XYZ file of C-alpha atoms in Angstrom:
363
model
C 0.000 0.000 0.000
C 1.271 3.495 -0.820
C 2.098 5.964 1.936
C -0.943 8.028 0.938
C -3.124 4.946 1.261
C -1.672 4.189 4.674
C -2.355 7.752 5.801
C -5.960 7.541 4.581
C -6.557 4.272 6.419
C -4.931 5.559 9.602
C -6.966 8.766 9.425
C -10.228 6.813 9.183
C -9.241 4.562 12.082
C -8.160 7.578 14.140
C -11.658 9.049 13.830
C -13.149 5.841 15.215
C -10.604 5.709 18.041
C -11.320 9.328 18.991
C -15.048 8.597 19.127
C -14.344 5.608 21.380
C -12.489 7.994 23.690
C -15.506 10.285 24.019
C -15.111 12.841 21.239
C -18.281 13.611 19.309
C -16.566 15.412 16.451
C -13.201 14.723 14.784
C -11.995 16.720 11.794
C -8.698 17.663 10.141
C -7.028 20.835 8.889
C -3.669 21.706 7.403
C -1.137 23.352 9.676
C -0.547 26.673 7.936
C -0.731 29.974 9.814
C -3.642 32.318 9.173
C -2.702 36.018 8.832
C -6.374 37.021 8.877
C -6.873 35.276 12.218
C -3.802 37.036 13.613
C -5.101 40.400 12.401
C -8.526 39.860 14.002
C -6.828 39.040 17.291
C -4.598 42.119 17.053
C -7.579 44.408 16.455
C -9.517 42.829 19.317
C -6.611 43.319 21.717
C -6.033 46.911 20.588
C -9.686 47.671 21.378
C -9.081 46.472 24.938
C -11.845 43.888 24.695
C -9.715 41.325 26.563
C -9.950 43.296 29.806
C -7.432 42.127 32.399
C -6.548 38.929 30.526
C -3.018 40.126 29.850
C -1.856 36.647 28.954
C -3.698 37.024 25.634
C -1.253 39.760 24.624
C 1.736 37.446 24.926
C 3.149 35.385 22.046
C 1.129 36.971 19.199
C 3.200 35.130 16.569
C 2.407 31.811 18.246
C -1.317 32.554 18.225
C -1.201 33.173 14.489
C -1.337 29.423 13.892
C 0.430 26.081 14.215
C 3.623 27.106 12.383
C 4.230 29.961 14.789
C 4.349 27.507 17.664
C 5.754 24.402 16.003
C 7.070 24.578 12.428
C 7.247 20.782 12.214
C 3.450 20.451 12.349
C 1.928 19.235 9.082
C -1.699 18.815 10.127
C -4.159 19.682 12.877
C -6.652 17.286 14.418
C -9.606 19.319 15.750
C -11.818 17.513 18.243
C -15.049 18.369 20.036
C -16.635 16.755 23.089
C -20.386 17.210 23.549
C -21.637 18.604 26.858
C -25.208 19.425 25.829
C -27.439 19.886 28.906
C -30.583 17.853 29.445
C -32.519 20.979 30.478
C -32.618 24.547 29.230
C -30.101 26.554 31.331
C -32.389 29.594 31.155
C -34.875 27.796 33.409
C -32.434 28.238 36.311
C -33.181 31.968 36.542
C -35.667 31.101 39.282
C -35.852 30.843 42.236
C -33.577 33.746 43.078
C -32.235 32.223 46.282
C -30.673 29.409 44.229
C -27.563 29.966 42.166
C -26.866 29.465 38.482
C -23.602 27.773 37.515
C -22.673 27.569 33.850
C -23.436 24.173 32.322
C -19.815 23.517 31.430
C -18.733 23.770 35.078
C -21.362 21.504 36.639
C -19.469 18.297 35.802
C -15.836 17.269 35.853
C -13.127 19.702 34.784
C -13.060 19.475 30.993
C -9.359 20.403 30.899
C -8.514 17.229 32.802
C -10.996 14.964 31.014
C -10.050 16.050 27.494
C -6.307 16.097 28.157
C -6.493 12.523 29.415
C -8.419 11.453 26.302
C -6.015 13.290 23.996
C -3.015 11.597 25.615
C -4.657 8.213 25.095
C -5.323 9.118 21.453
C -1.705 10.258 21.012
C -0.318 7.020 22.445
C -2.536 5.039 20.077
C -1.505 7.157 17.091
C 2.216 6.852 17.811
C 1.951 3.062 18.059
C -0.241 2.721 14.960
C 1.970 4.933 12.792
C 4.992 2.827 13.677
C 3.141 -0.456 13.135
C 1.843 0.666 9.725
C 5.256 1.692 8.457
C 4.721 5.444 8.643
C 7.635 6.060 10.976
C 7.647 8.254 14.053
C 4.559 10.376 14.635
C 5.096 13.378 16.878
C 2.433 15.701 18.185
C 1.482 18.422 20.650
C -1.817 18.393 22.546
C -3.898 21.423 23.572
C -7.022 21.946 25.676
C -7.459 25.656 26.330
C -4.137 25.849 28.196
C -1.743 27.282 25.589
C -1.669 30.160 23.063
C -3.693 28.141 20.561
C -6.806 29.502 18.832
C -8.944 26.377 19.074
C -12.139 27.928 17.726
C -10.732 29.256 14.432
C -8.858 25.983 13.961
C -12.057 24.005 14.572
C -13.843 26.149 11.981
C -11.019 25.609 9.491
C -11.290 21.851 10.050
C -15.069 21.872 9.612
C -16.145 21.027 13.177
C -18.459 24.039 13.042
C -18.241 27.802 12.673
C -17.696 30.685 15.035
C -21.111 32.167 15.593
C -22.057 35.743 16.289
C -21.503 35.003 20.003
C -17.862 34.130 19.034
C -18.233 30.546 20.263
C -18.223 27.530 17.979
C -21.572 26.344 16.612
C -22.084 22.852 15.227
C -24.970 21.672 13.061
C -24.997 18.432 15.090
C -24.159 19.655 18.595
C -25.289 23.266 18.719
C -23.176 25.498 20.955
C -22.264 22.726 23.387
C -18.779 21.532 22.427
C -15.532 21.475 24.385
C -12.627 21.793 21.963
C -9.243 20.133 21.816
C -6.508 20.368 19.190
C -3.591 18.154 18.204
C -0.683 19.416 16.110
C 0.797 16.431 14.289
C 3.765 15.677 12.014
C 1.700 13.275 9.899
C 0.180 14.792 6.712
C -3.479 13.987 7.265
C -5.907 15.126 4.565
C -7.746 18.346 5.449
C -11.550 18.228 5.593
C -12.087 21.849 4.639
C -13.688 24.754 6.525
C -17.303 24.995 7.652
C -19.423 27.763 6.205
C -21.138 30.265 8.472
C -24.774 29.299 9.077
C -25.851 32.161 11.362
C -27.637 34.006 8.585
C -29.647 37.003 9.799
C -30.219 35.520 13.276
C -29.111 37.695 16.194
C -30.653 35.731 19.077
C -27.356 35.437 20.942
C -26.676 39.163 20.734
C -30.167 40.095 21.892
C -30.047 37.622 24.798
C -26.902 39.037 26.407
C -27.875 40.587 29.779
C -24.983 43.077 29.715
C -24.817 43.967 25.992
C -21.346 42.455 25.652
C -21.446 42.303 21.839
C -20.473 45.634 20.265
C -21.193 43.951 16.920
C -21.728 40.481 15.549
C -18.758 38.116 15.924
C -17.093 40.425 18.466
C -17.301 40.228 22.244
C -16.196 42.836 24.763
C -15.079 40.593 27.607
C -15.196 43.500 30.045
C -19.007 43.425 29.814
C -19.387 39.623 29.729
C -20.759 37.887 32.820
C -18.504 34.899 32.250
C -15.488 37.185 32.324
C -16.757 39.187 35.283
C -17.475 36.124 37.441
C -14.459 34.023 36.420
C -11.517 36.050 35.086
C -12.060 39.410 36.791
C -10.578 39.417 40.295
C -11.557 42.837 41.612
C -14.898 44.333 42.563
C -17.528 43.739 39.900
C -18.511 47.105 38.371
C -21.826 48.316 39.778
C -23.314 48.842 36.329
C -23.355 45.064 35.749
C -24.339 43.756 39.172
C -28.100 43.723 38.768
C -27.851 42.125 35.318
C -25.818 39.256 36.785
C -28.935 38.047 38.589
C -28.293 34.709 40.293
C -25.351 33.723 38.073
C -22.328 32.909 40.248
C -20.024 31.253 37.721
C -20.271 31.973 34.021
C -23.289 32.609 31.843
C -24.998 30.410 29.249
C -27.554 32.838 27.831
C -25.985 33.502 24.435
C -25.301 29.789 23.982
C -28.687 28.601 25.218
C -30.746 30.666 22.770
C -28.920 29.487 19.640
C -31.476 27.862 17.305
C -28.949 25.217 16.269
C -29.200 23.715 19.760
C -32.390 21.952 18.693
C -30.159 19.407 16.973
C -27.961 18.846 20.038
C -28.645 15.614 21.904
C -27.841 15.579 25.613
C -27.847 11.772 25.536
C -24.739 11.966 23.355
C -22.842 14.037 25.898
C -19.692 12.663 27.488
C -20.759 11.214 30.849
C -17.885 12.988 32.583
C -19.701 16.250 31.938
C -23.021 15.252 33.464
C -23.893 17.695 36.260
C -23.097 16.929 39.882
C -26.314 17.126 41.883
C -24.857 19.580 44.394
C -23.958 22.029 41.588
C -27.414 22.198 40.033
C -29.206 25.229 41.500
C -27.312 25.197 44.831
C -28.685 27.300 47.685
C -26.977 30.656 48.069
C -27.339 30.373 51.846
C -25.060 27.320 51.813
C -22.496 28.760 49.411
C -22.125 32.008 51.366
C -20.882 30.039 54.363
C -17.962 28.425 52.555
C -14.497 28.975 53.968
C -11.397 28.093 51.985
C -11.360 24.478 53.137
C -15.042 23.999 52.429
C -14.694 25.642 49.021
C -11.824 23.369 48.017
C -13.670 20.296 49.192
C -16.903 21.152 47.366
C -15.184 22.004 44.093
C -12.532 19.314 44.019
C -12.229 18.137 40.407
C -14.241 21.132 39.172
C -13.031 24.034 36.998
C -14.625 26.351 39.573
C -11.802 25.577 42.003
C -9.465 27.713 39.904
C -11.027 31.052 40.903
C -10.607 30.492 44.649
C -12.938 30.989 47.580
C -12.797 34.801 47.730
C -13.776 35.441 44.117
C -16.469 32.768 44.331
C -18.041 34.199 47.496
C -17.898 37.674 45.932
C -20.064 36.299 43.105
C -22.473 34.676 45.558
C -22.871 37.975 47.388
C -23.835 39.745 44.169
C -26.437 37.033 43.560
C -27.668 37.369 47.148
C -28.070 41.114 46.704
C -30.161 40.451 43.610
C -32.304 37.778 45.262
C -34.755 39.992 47.131
C -34.565 37.440 49.966
C -33.987 39.240 53.316
C -33.472 35.839 54.925
C -30.031 35.720 53.316
C -28.889 38.568 55.558
C -27.966 35.961 58.183
C -25.285 34.668 55.820
C -24.348 38.040 54.294
C -23.716 40.055 57.464
C -20.808 37.950 58.804
C -19.018 38.628 55.515
C -19.025 42.383 56.147
C -15.877 41.743 58.183
C -14.288 39.337 55.723
C -10.477 39.707 55.503
C -10.719 40.074 51.728
C -11.740 43.688 50.964
C -13.459 42.714 47.714
C -15.646 40.206 49.570
C -16.392 42.728 52.319
C -17.415 45.377 49.751
C -19.700 42.931 47.965
C -21.229 41.987 51.321
C -21.918 45.655 52.061
C -23.640 46.056 48.679
C -25.713 42.915 49.204
C -26.695 43.912 52.745
C -27.845 47.334 51.613
C -29.937 45.767 48.843
C -31.519 43.211 51.184
C -32.274 45.803 53.824
C -34.255 47.992 51.438
C -37.909 48.299 52.424
C -40.311 46.337 50.270
C -42.451 48.415 47.890
C -45.828 49.345 49.321
C -48.665 47.268 47.864
C -51.006 49.170 45.626
C -54.201 50.247 47.243
């Protein structure tokens, strides 16, 4: 069999192996850099839309594409793992004394789960390439932990397209895909890019509680609830606090309203991402009482652990202030003296909101 034939056979078998390892989508792209992608990133950074995420300013040449990071790469394997929820995340807006946690963070940490699966896939690929007479296969694995633009790469490979909410949209899985990428020295055949299927729809833009989209396909992270509750480590600006509602970690609104989600099947989701019962609409009263030890214990194995107890309790206090539940004052008031000044300030804001007199009933 020719080398091209061997590559084709290995590529087909790799897709099956990746599906066995829990990936719902497996596609291929060439490993060239994309000047247009680099220019879009440069413009976005110059506008300051990245907020305090200074790490995005580093290594611009590396972010331009695979060659900037690793010139030996000849192809990219783009993979997606389905985490479609069984219920509409928007239903969690009520009751107000229960918290909303983004769907992606209710199960196991996707960084850990996907990296483990990618390592298993890499071991298989190395062994198979050698066995089939293709020589040494070398690769680099990425799951949102390196200067790699997974979403544009996934679009180039045909996994889906970047929607107007800037996240990837799939015709089969909607907006519910975790992405991984593998740079490889084997010359796999590219599948080709996916065309944009957003059309005239602007549901995601209209659904954003904080108007974080200055225009389609562009997000101002400084206004995004996911950024404010996860990446931002100072006081949350007052102009966004009421709009946050009962969201304490991330926001799913722009994803949840995407019409393409009607094709997403929660039954096909990787079981590792099924929600933990204690993270589905947890009581704010319980979360406000977490100390550092309790926080670490509750969120062991969860991506939420990364933000730490102080930032998390800050978020819970904003949600408490929005709840209209004076009963939460019993948990809020002890935090007025919290050693962390950001937590103490959020507690003061929440206490003032909860102590407001109720509106007089109409005669």
